[in-house]
mmCIF file of C-alpha atoms and ligand atoms in Angstrom:
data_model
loop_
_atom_site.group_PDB
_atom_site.id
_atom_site.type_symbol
_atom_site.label_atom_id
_atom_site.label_comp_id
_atom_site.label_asym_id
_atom_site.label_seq_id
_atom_site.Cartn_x
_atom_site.Cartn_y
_atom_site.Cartn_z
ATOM 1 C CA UNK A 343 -9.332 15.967 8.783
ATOM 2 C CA UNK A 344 -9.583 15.299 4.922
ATOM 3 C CA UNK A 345 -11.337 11.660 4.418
ATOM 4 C CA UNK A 346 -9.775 8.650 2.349
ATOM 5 C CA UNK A 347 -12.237 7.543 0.296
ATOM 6 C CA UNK A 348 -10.296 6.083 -2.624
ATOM 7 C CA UNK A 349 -7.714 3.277 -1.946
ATOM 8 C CA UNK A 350 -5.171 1.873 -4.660
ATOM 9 C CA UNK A 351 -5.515 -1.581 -4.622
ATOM 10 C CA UNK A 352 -1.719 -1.858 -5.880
ATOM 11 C CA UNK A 353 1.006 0.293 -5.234
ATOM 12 C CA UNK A 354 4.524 0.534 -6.676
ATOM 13 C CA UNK A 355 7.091 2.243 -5.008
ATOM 14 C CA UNK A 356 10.460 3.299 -6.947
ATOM 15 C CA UNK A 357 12.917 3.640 -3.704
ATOM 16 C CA UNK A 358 15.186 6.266 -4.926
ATOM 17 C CA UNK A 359 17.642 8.874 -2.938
ATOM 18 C CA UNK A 360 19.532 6.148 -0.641
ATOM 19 C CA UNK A 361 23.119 7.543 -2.169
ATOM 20 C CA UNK A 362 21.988 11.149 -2.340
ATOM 21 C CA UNK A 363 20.637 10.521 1.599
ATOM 22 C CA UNK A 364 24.003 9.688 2.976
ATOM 23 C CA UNK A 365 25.972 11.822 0.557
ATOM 24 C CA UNK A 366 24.140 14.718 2.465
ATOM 25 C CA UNK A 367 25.753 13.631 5.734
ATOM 26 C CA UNK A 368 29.058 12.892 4.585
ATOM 27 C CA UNK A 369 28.434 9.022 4.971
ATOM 28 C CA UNK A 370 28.959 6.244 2.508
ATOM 29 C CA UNK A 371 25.990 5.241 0.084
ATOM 30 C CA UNK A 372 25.600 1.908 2.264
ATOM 31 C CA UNK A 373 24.486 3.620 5.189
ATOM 32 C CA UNK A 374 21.772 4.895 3.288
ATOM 33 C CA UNK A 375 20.727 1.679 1.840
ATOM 34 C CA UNK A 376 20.735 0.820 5.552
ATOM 35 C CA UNK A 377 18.585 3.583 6.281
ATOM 36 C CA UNK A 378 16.257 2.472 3.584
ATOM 37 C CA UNK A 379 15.344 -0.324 5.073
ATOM 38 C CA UNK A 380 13.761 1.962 7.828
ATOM 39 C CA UNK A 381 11.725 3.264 5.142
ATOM 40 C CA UNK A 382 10.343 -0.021 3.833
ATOM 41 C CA UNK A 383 9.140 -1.222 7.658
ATOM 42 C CA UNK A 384 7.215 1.956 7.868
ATOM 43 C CA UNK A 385 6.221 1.492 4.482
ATOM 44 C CA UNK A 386 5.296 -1.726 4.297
ATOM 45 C CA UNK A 387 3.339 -0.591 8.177
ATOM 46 C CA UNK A 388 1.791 1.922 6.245
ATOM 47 C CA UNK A 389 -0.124 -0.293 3.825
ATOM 48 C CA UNK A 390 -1.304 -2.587 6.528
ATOM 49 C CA UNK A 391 -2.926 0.721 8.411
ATOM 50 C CA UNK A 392 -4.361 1.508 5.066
ATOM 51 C CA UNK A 393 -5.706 -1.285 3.888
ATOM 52 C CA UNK A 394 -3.387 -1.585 0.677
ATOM 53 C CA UNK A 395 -3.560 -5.259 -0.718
ATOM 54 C CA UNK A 396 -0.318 -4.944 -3.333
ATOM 55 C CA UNK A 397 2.375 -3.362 -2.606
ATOM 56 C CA UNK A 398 5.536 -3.556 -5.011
ATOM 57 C CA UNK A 399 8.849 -2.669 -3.875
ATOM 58 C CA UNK A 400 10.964 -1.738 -6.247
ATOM 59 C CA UNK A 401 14.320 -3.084 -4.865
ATOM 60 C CA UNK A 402 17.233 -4.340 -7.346
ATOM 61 C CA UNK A 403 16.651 -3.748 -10.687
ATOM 62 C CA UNK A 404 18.056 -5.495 -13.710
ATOM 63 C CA UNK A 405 20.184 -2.308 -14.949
ATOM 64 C CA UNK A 406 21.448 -1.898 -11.027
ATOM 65 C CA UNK A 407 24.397 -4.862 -11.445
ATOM 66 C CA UNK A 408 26.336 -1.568 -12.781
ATOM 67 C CA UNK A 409 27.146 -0.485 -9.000
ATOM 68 C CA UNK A 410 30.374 -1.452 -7.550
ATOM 69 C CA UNK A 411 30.458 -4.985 -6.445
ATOM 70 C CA UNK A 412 30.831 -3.978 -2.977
ATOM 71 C CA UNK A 413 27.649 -1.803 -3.249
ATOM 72 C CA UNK A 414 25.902 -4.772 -4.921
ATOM 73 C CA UNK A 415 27.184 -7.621 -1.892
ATOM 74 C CA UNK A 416 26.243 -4.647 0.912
ATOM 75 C CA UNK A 417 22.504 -4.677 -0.972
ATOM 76 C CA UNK A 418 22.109 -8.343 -0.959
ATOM 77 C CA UNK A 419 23.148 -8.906 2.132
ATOM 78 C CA UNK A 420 21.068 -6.115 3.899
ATOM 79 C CA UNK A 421 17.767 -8.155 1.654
ATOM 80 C CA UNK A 422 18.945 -11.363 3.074
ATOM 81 C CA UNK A 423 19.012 -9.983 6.748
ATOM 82 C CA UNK A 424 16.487 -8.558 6.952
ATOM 83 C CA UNK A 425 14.387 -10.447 5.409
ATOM 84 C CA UNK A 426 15.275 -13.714 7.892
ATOM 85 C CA UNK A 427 15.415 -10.895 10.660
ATOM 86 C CA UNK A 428 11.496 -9.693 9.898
ATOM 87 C CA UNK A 429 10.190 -12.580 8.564
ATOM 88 C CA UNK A 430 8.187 -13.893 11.363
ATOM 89 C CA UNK A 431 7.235 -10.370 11.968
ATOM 90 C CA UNK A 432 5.781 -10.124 8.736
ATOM 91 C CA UNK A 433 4.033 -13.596 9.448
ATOM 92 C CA UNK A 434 2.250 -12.663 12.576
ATOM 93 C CA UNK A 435 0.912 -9.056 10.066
ATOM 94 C CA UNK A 436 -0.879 -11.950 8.020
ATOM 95 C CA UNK A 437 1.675 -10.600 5.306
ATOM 96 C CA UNK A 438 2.447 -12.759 2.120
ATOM 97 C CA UNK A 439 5.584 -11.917 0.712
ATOM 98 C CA UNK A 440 6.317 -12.677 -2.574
ATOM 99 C CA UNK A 441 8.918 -11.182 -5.591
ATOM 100 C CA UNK A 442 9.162 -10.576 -8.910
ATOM 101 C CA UNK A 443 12.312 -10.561 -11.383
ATOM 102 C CA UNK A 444 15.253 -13.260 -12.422
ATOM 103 C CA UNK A 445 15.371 -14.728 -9.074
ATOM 104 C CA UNK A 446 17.648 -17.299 -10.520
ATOM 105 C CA UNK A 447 20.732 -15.025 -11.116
ATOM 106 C CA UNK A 448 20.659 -13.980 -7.755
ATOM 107 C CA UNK A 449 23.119 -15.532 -4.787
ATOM 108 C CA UNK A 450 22.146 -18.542 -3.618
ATOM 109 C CA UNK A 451 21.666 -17.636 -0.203
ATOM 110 C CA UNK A 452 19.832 -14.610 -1.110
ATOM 111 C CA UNK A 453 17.307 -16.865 -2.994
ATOM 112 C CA UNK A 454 17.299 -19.077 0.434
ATOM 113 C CA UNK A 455 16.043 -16.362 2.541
ATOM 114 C CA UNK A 456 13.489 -15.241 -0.155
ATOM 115 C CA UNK A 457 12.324 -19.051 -0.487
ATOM 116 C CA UNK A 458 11.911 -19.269 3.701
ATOM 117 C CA UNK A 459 9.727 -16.344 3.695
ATOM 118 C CA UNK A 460 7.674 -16.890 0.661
ATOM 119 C CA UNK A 461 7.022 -20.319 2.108
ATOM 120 C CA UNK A 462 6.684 -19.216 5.436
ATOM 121 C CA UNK A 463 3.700 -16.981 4.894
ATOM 122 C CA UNK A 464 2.365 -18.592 1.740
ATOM 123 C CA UNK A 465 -1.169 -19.305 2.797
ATOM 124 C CA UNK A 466 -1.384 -15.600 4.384
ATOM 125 C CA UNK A 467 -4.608 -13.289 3.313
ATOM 126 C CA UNK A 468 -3.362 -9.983 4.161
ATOM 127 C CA UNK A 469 -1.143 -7.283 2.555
ATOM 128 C CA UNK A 470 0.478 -9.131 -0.719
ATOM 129 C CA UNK A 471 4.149 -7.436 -0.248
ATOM 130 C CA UNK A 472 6.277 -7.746 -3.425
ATOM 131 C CA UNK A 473 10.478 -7.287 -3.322
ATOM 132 C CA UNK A 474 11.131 -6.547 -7.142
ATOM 133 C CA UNK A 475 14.853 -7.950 -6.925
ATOM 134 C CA UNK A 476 16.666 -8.502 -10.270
ATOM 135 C CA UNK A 477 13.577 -6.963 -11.839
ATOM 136 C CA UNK A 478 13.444 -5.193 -15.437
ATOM 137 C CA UNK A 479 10.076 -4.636 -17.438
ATOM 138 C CA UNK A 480 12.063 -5.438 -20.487
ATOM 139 C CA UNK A 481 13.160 -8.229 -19.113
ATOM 140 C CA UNK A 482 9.795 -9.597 -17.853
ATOM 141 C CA UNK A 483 8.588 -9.392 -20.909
ATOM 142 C CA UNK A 484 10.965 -11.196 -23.286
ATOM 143 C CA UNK A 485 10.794 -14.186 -20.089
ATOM 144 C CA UNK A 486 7.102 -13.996 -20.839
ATOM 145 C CA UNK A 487 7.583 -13.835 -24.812
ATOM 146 C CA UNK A 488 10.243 -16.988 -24.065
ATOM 147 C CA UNK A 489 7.703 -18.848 -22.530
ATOM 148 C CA UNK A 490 4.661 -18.546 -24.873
ATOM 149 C CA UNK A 491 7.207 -19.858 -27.825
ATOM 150 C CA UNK A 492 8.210 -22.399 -25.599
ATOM 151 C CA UNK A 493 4.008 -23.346 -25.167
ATOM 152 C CA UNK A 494 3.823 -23.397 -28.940
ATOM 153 C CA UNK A 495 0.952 -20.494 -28.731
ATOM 154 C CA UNK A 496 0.647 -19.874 -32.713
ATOM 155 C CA UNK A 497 0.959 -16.047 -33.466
ATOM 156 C CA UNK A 498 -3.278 -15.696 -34.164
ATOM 157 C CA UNK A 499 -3.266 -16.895 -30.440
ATOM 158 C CA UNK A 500 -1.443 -13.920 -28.562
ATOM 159 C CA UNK A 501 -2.712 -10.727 -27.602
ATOM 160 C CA UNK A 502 -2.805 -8.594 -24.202
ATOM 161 C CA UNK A 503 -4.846 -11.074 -22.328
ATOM 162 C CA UNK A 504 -2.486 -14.076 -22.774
ATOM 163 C CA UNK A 505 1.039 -11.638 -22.821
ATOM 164 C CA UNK A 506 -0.360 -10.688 -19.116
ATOM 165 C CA UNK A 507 -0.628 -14.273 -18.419
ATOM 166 C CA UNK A 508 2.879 -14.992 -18.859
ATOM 167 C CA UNK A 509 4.447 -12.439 -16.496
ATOM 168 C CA UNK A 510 6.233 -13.159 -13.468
ATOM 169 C CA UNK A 511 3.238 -12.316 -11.276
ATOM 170 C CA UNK A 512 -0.035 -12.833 -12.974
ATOM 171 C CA UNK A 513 -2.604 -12.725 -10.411
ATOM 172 C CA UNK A 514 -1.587 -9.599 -9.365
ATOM 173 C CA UNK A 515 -3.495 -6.945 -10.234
ATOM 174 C CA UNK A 516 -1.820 -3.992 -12.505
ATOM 175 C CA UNK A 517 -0.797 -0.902 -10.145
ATOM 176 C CA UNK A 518 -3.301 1.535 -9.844
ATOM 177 C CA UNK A 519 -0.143 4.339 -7.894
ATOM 178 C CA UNK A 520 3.157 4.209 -8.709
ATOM 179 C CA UNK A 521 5.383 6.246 -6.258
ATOM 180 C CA UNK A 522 8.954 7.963 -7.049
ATOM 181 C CA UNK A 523 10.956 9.322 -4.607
ATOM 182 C CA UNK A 524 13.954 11.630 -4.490
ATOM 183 C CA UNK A 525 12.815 13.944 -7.352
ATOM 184 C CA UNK A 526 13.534 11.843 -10.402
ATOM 185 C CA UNK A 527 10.450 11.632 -13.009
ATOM 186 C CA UNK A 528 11.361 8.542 -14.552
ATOM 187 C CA UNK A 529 9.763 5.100 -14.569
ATOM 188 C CA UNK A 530 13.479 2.998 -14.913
ATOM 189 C CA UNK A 531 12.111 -0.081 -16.296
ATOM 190 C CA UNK A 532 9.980 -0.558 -13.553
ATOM 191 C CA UNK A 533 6.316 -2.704 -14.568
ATOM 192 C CA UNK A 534 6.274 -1.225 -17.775
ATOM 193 C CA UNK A 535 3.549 -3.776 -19.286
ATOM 194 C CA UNK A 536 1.580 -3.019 -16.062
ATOM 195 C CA UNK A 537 1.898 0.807 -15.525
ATOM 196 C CA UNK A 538 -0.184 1.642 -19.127
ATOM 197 C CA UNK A 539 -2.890 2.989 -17.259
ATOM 198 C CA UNK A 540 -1.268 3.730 -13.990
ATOM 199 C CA UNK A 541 -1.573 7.336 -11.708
ATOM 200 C CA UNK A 542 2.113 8.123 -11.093
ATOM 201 C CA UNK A 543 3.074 10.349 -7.811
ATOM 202 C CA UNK A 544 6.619 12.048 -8.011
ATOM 203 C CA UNK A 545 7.867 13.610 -4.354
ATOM 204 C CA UNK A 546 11.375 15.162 -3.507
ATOM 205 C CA UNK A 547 11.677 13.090 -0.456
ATOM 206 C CA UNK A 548 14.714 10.726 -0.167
ATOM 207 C CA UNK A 549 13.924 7.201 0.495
ATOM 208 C CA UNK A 550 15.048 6.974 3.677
ATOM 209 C CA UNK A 551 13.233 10.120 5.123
ATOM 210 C CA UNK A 552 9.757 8.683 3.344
ATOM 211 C CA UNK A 553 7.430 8.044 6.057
ATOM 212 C CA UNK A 554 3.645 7.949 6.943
ATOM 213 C CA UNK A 555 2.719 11.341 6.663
ATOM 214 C CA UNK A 556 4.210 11.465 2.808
ATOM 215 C CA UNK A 557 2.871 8.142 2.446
ATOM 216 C CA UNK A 558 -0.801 9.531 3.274
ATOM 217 C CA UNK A 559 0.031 12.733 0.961
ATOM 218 C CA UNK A 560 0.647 10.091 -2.454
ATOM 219 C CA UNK A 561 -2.906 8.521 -1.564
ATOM 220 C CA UNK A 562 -4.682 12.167 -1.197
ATOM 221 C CA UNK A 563 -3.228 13.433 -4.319
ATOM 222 C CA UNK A 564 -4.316 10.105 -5.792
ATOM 223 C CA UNK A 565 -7.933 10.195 -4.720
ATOM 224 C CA UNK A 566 -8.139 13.259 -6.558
ATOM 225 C CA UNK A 567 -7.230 11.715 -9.819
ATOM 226 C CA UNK A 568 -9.946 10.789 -12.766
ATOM 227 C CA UNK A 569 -9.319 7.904 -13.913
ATOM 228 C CA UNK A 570 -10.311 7.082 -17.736
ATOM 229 C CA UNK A 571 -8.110 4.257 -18.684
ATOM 230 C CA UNK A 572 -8.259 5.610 -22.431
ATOM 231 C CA UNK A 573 -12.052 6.350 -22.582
ATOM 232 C CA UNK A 574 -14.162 9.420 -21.762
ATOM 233 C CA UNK A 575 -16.199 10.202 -18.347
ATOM 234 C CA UNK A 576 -19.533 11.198 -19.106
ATOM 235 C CA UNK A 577 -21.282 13.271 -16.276
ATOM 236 C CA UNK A 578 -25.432 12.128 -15.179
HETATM 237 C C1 FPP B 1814 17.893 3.590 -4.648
HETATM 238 O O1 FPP B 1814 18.755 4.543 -4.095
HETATM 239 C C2 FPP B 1814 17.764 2.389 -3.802
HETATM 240 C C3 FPP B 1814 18.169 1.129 -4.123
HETATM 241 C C4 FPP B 1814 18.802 0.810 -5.424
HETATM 242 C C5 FPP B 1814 18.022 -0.015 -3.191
HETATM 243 C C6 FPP B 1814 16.785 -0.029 -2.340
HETATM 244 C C7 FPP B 1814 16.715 -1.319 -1.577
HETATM 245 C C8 FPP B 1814 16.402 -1.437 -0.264
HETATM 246 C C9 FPP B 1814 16.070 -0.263 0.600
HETATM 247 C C10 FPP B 1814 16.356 -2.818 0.324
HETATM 248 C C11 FPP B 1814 15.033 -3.516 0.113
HETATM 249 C C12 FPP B 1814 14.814 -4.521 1.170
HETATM 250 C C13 FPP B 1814 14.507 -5.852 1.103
HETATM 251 C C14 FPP B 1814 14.286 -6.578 2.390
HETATM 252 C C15 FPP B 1814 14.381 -6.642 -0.148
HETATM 253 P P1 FPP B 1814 20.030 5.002 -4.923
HETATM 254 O O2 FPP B 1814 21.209 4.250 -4.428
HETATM 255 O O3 FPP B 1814 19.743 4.889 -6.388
HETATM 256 O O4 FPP B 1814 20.123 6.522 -4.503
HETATM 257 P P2 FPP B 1814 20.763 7.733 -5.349
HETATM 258 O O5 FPP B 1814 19.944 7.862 -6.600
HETATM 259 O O6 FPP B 1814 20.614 8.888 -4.416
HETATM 260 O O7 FPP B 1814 22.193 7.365 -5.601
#
Protein backbone atom coordinates (compact mmCIF):
# COMPACT_ATOMS: atom_id res chain seq x y z
CA UNK A 1 0.00 0.00 0.00
CA UNK A 2 1.46 3.35 -1.43
CA UNK A 3 1.80 5.97 1.67
CA UNK A 4 0.17 9.59 1.77
CA UNK A 5 2.64 11.70 2.75
CA UNK A 6 1.59 14.99 1.17
CA UNK A 7 -1.89 16.46 2.03
CA UNK A 8 -3.50 19.61 0.20
CA UNK A 9 -4.50 21.79 2.71
CA UNK A 10 -7.32 23.18 0.22
CA UNK A 11 -9.07 21.48 -2.33
CA UNK A 12 -11.39 22.65 -5.11
CA UNK A 13 -13.58 20.45 -6.75
CA UNK A 14 -15.28 21.47 -10.26
CA UNK A 15 -18.49 18.95 -10.11
CA UNK A 16 -18.96 18.33 -13.70
CA UNK A 17 -20.84 15.30 -15.72
CA UNK A 18 -24.33 15.44 -13.71
CA UNK A 19 -26.25 15.94 -17.34
CA UNK A 20 -23.90 13.67 -19.24
CA UNK A 21 -24.52 10.99 -16.05
CA UNK A 22 -28.20 10.70 -16.56
CA UNK A 23 -28.14 11.30 -20.30
CA UNK A 24 -26.26 7.85 -20.26
CA UNK A 25 -29.29 6.18 -18.69
CA UNK A 26 -31.91 7.75 -20.56
CA UNK A 27 -32.96 9.91 -17.44
CA UNK A 28 -33.48 13.62 -17.15
CA UNK A 29 -30.40 15.91 -16.16
CA UNK A 30 -32.15 16.38 -12.59
CA UNK A 31 -31.71 12.98 -11.62
CA UNK A 32 -28.21 13.41 -12.02
CA UNK A 33 -27.96 16.52 -10.07
CA UNK A 34 -29.72 14.26 -7.56
CA UNK A 35 -27.17 11.77 -7.89
CA UNK A 36 -24.57 14.39 -7.31
CA UNK A 37 -25.41 15.00 -4.18
CA UNK A 38 -24.30 11.32 -3.43
CA UNK A 39 -21.05 12.39 -4.62
CA UNK A 40 -20.59 15.41 -2.37
CA UNK A 41 -21.51 13.20 1.07
CA UNK A 42 -18.79 10.86 0.08
CA UNK A 43 -16.81 13.66 -0.85
CA UNK A 44 -17.14 15.82 1.70
CA UNK A 45 -16.58 12.01 4.00
CA UNK A 46 -13.59 11.75 2.14
CA UNK A 47 -11.86 14.89 3.38
CA UNK A 48 -12.76 14.24 6.94
CA UNK A 49 -10.90 10.56 6.58
CA UNK A 50 -8.10 12.50 5.07
CA UNK A 51 -7.54 15.11 7.04
CA UNK A 52 -8.36 17.90 4.34
CA UNK A 53 -9.03 21.32 6.16
CA UNK A 54 -10.63 23.33 2.86
CA UNK A 55 -12.60 21.93 0.75
CA UNK A 56 -14.41 24.10 -2.06
CA UNK A 57 -17.32 22.88 -3.82
CA UNK A 58 -17.84 24.23 -6.80
CA UNK A 59 -21.70 24.27 -6.97
CA UNK A 60 -23.66 27.16 -8.97
CA UNK A 61 -21.66 29.28 -10.80
CA UNK A 62 -22.31 32.80 -11.95
CA UNK A 63 -22.45 31.83 -15.86
CA UNK A 64 -24.89 28.67 -14.76
CA UNK A 65 -28.31 31.10 -14.57
CA UNK A 66 -28.21 30.11 -18.49
CA UNK A 67 -29.96 26.59 -17.68
CA UNK A 68 -33.61 26.33 -18.00
CA UNK A 69 -35.41 27.78 -15.11
CA UNK A 70 -36.70 24.52 -14.17
CA UNK A 71 -33.11 23.11 -14.07
CA UNK A 72 -32.08 26.18 -12.03
CA UNK A 73 -35.39 25.80 -9.23
CA UNK A 74 -34.59 21.69 -9.26
CA UNK A 75 -30.71 22.89 -8.23
CA UNK A 76 -31.74 25.22 -5.57
CA UNK A 77 -34.03 23.30 -4.13
CA UNK A 78 -31.92 20.02 -3.97
CA UNK A 79 -29.02 22.82 -2.02
CA UNK A 80 -31.75 23.89 0.23
CA UNK A 81 -32.73 20.21 1.19
CA UNK A 82 -30.15 18.97 1.69
CA UNK A 83 -28.47 21.22 3.26
CA UNK A 84 -31.39 21.50 6.27
CA UNK A 85 -31.55 17.59 5.75
CA UNK A 86 -27.50 17.13 6.63
CA UNK A 87 -26.94 19.92 8.56
CA UNK A 88 -26.83 18.51 11.96
CA UNK A 89 -24.96 15.70 10.43
CA UNK A 90 -22.38 17.91 9.36
CA UNK A 91 -22.47 19.49 12.98
CA UNK A 92 -21.83 16.39 14.93
CA UNK A 93 -18.39 15.88 11.93
CA UNK A 94 -17.16 19.19 13.75
CA UNK A 95 -17.76 20.55 10.07
CA UNK A 96 -17.97 24.42 9.45
CA UNK A 97 -19.76 25.15 6.48
CA UNK A 98 -19.38 28.19 4.89
CA UNK A 99 -19.86 29.69 0.94
CA UNK A 100 -18.55 31.84 -1.33
CA UNK A 101 -20.24 33.92 -4.30
CA UNK A 102 -23.32 36.65 -4.60
CA UNK A 103 -25.26 35.06 -1.94
CA UNK A 104 -27.57 37.98 -2.19
CA UNK A 105 -29.10 37.17 -5.66
CA UNK A 106 -29.96 33.93 -4.57
CA UNK A 107 -33.76 32.84 -3.30
CA UNK A 108 -34.51 33.83 -0.16
CA UNK A 109 -35.09 30.62 1.27
CA UNK A 110 -32.07 29.23 -0.25
CA UNK A 111 -30.04 31.95 1.62
CA UNK A 112 -32.19 30.77 4.89
CA UNK A 113 -30.94 27.33 4.84
CA UNK A 114 -27.33 28.49 4.04
CA UNK A 115 -27.62 31.13 7.04
CA UNK A 116 -28.98 28.05 9.58
CA UNK A 117 -26.05 26.02 8.79
CA UNK A 118 -23.34 28.54 8.66
CA UNK A 119 -24.62 29.62 12.05
CA UNK A 120 -25.22 26.35 13.23
CA UNK A 121 -21.67 25.12 13.04
CA UNK A 122 -19.91 28.47 13.19
CA UNK A 123 -17.60 27.89 16.09
CA UNK A 124 -16.67 24.27 14.56
CA UNK A 125 -12.67 23.38 14.17
CA UNK A 126 -12.84 20.68 11.75
CA UNK A 127 -13.09 20.31 7.93
CA UNK A 128 -13.87 24.10 6.59
CA UNK A 129 -16.52 22.89 3.75
CA UNK A 130 -17.20 25.65 1.17
CA UNK A 131 -20.61 25.56 -1.31
CA UNK A 132 -19.41 28.02 -4.14
CA UNK A 133 -23.15 29.02 -5.07
CA UNK A 134 -23.59 32.04 -7.41
CA UNK A 135 -19.80 32.03 -7.61
CA UNK A 136 -17.64 33.61 -10.60
CA UNK A 137 -13.81 34.55 -10.22
CA UNK A 138 -14.60 37.52 -12.33
CA UNK A 139 -17.09 38.35 -10.33
CA UNK A 140 -15.25 38.05 -6.97
CA UNK A 141 -12.96 40.16 -8.06
CA UNK A 142 -14.71 43.29 -9.36
CA UNK A 143 -16.92 42.78 -5.61
CA UNK A 144 -13.44 42.98 -4.16
CA UNK A 145 -12.24 45.93 -6.59
CA UNK A 146 -15.94 47.58 -5.51
CA UNK A 147 -15.08 47.44 -2.12
CA UNK A 148 -11.49 48.82 -1.92
CA UNK A 149 -12.98 52.09 -3.94
CA UNK A 150 -15.63 52.10 -1.61
CA UNK A 151 -12.60 52.11 1.48
CA UNK A 152 -11.00 55.00 -0.35
CA UNK A 153 -7.58 52.77 -0.66
CA UNK A 154 -5.55 55.37 -2.98
CA UNK A 155 -4.11 53.50 -6.09
CA UNK A 156 -0.13 53.52 -4.44
CA UNK A 157 -2.03 51.46 -1.71
CA UNK A 158 -3.20 48.23 -3.68
CA UNK A 159 -1.32 45.35 -4.64
CA UNK A 160 -1.77 41.38 -4.25
CA UNK A 161 -1.70 41.43 -0.53
CA UNK A 162 -4.62 43.86 -0.01
CA UNK A 163 -6.68 42.56 -3.54
CA UNK A 164 -6.59 39.03 -1.50
CA UNK A 165 -7.96 40.80 1.40
CA UNK A 166 -11.01 41.84 -0.22
CA UNK A 167 -12.31 38.50 -1.52
CA UNK A 168 -15.26 36.78 -0.42
CA UNK A 169 -13.27 34.37 1.75
CA UNK A 170 -10.04 35.77 2.96
CA UNK A 171 -8.83 33.58 5.59
CA UNK A 172 -8.94 30.84 3.50
CA UNK A 173 -6.01 29.65 2.29
CA UNK A 174 -5.45 29.58 -1.75
CA UNK A 175 -6.09 25.86 -3.13
CA UNK A 176 -3.19 23.89 -3.27
CA UNK A 177 -5.58 20.81 -5.81
CA UNK A 178 -8.09 21.73 -7.90
CA UNK A 179 -10.17 18.70 -9.17
CA UNK A 180 -12.24 18.43 -12.63
CA UNK A 181 -14.38 15.83 -13.33
CA UNK A 182 -16.10 14.45 -16.40
CA UNK A 183 -13.17 15.06 -18.83
CA UNK A 184 -13.37 18.78 -19.40
CA UNK A 185 -9.83 20.69 -18.98
CA UNK A 186 -11.15 23.92 -18.20
CA UNK A 187 -11.06 26.05 -15.06
CA UNK A 188 -14.84 27.92 -15.81
CA UNK A 189 -14.29 30.87 -13.75
CA UNK A 190 -13.73 28.95 -10.87
CA UNK A 191 -11.04 30.87 -8.01
CA UNK A 192 -9.21 32.34 -10.65
CA UNK A 193 -7.27 34.96 -8.28
CA UNK A 194 -6.58 31.89 -6.06
CA UNK A 195 -5.64 29.03 -8.51
CA UNK A 196 -2.17 31.09 -9.83
CA UNK A 197 -0.12 28.62 -8.32
CA UNK A 198 -2.48 25.76 -7.98
CA UNK A 199 -1.78 21.68 -9.03
CA UNK A 200 -4.84 20.95 -11.20
CA UNK A 201 -6.10 17.08 -11.49
CA UNK A 202 -8.39 16.37 -14.61
CA UNK A 203 -10.29 12.66 -14.42
CA UNK A 204 -13.00 11.25 -16.88
CA UNK A 205 -15.21 10.29 -14.07
CA UNK A 206 -18.76 11.80 -13.95
CA UNK A 207 -19.65 13.52 -10.83
CA UNK A 208 -21.92 11.32 -9.62
CA UNK A 209 -19.79 8.07 -10.01
CA UNK A 210 -16.69 10.12 -8.12
CA UNK A 211 -16.02 8.31 -5.05
CA UNK A 212 -13.20 7.45 -2.51
CA UNK A 213 -11.06 5.41 -4.43
CA UNK A 214 -10.77 8.36 -7.31
CA UNK A 215 -10.73 10.69 -4.57
CA UNK A 216 -7.44 8.92 -3.11
CA UNK A 217 -6.06 8.66 -6.89
CA UNK A 218 -6.23 13.01 -7.24
CA UNK A 219 -4.16 13.11 -3.83
CA UNK A 220 -1.45 10.35 -5.13
CA UNK A 221 -1.00 12.01 -8.38
CA UNK A 222 -0.74 15.20 -6.34
CA UNK A 223 1.93 14.09 -3.92
CA UNK A 224 3.95 13.49 -6.81
CA UNK A 225 3.88 17.03 -7.96
CA UNK A 226 6.98 19.69 -7.44
CA UNK A 227 5.83 22.47 -6.44
CA UNK A 228 7.84 25.84 -7.35
CA UNK A 229 5.31 28.53 -7.13
CA UNK A 230 7.39 30.50 -9.91
CA UNK A 231 10.93 29.88 -8.46
CA UNK A 232 13.52 27.13 -8.96
CA UNK A 233 14.20 23.89 -6.62
CA UNK A 234 17.68 23.60 -5.91
CA UNK A 235 18.82 19.99 -4.89
CA UNK A 236 21.48 19.62 -1.35
C1 LIG B 1 -22.34 20.03 -13.21
O1 LIG B 1 -22.93 19.05 -14.02
C2 LIG B 1 -23.00 20.16 -11.90
C3 LIG B 1 -23.68 21.24 -11.44
C4 LIG B 1 -23.83 22.48 -12.24
C5 LIG B 1 -24.34 21.26 -10.12
C6 LIG B 1 -23.64 20.54 -9.00
C7 LIG B 1 -24.35 20.79 -7.71
C8 LIG B 1 -24.64 19.85 -6.78
C9 LIG B 1 -24.26 18.41 -6.94
C10 LIG B 1 -25.34 20.29 -5.53
C11 LIG B 1 -24.40 20.81 -4.47
C12 LIG B 1 -25.00 20.64 -3.13
C13 LIG B 1 -25.20 21.53 -2.11
C14 LIG B 1 -25.78 21.01 -0.84
C15 LIG B 1 -24.90 22.99 -2.17
P1 LIG B 1 -23.51 19.47 -15.43
O2 LIG B 1 -24.98 19.66 -15.30
O3 LIG B 1 -22.74 20.64 -15.97
O4 LIG B 1 -23.19 18.18 -16.28
P2 LIG B 1 -22.96 18.08 -17.87
O5 LIG B 1 -21.73 18.89 -18.17
O6 LIG B 1 -22.77 16.61 -18.08
O7 LIG B 1 -24.20 18.61 -18.52
Amino acid sequence: MKELKIIPVHIGIIMDGNGRWAEKRNLPRIAGHQEGIEAVRRTVQSAVKYNIKYLTLYSFSTENWKRPKEEIEFLFSLMEKNLIKEGENLHKNNIRVRFSGRRWELPSKLIEAMEYVENLTKNNTGLNLIFAINYGGRAEIIDGIKEIIKSGYRSEEINEELMSKFLYLPDVPEPDLIIRTSGEKRISNFLLWQSAYSEFYFTPVLWPDFDEKEFLKALFDYQKRKRKFGGVIYKK
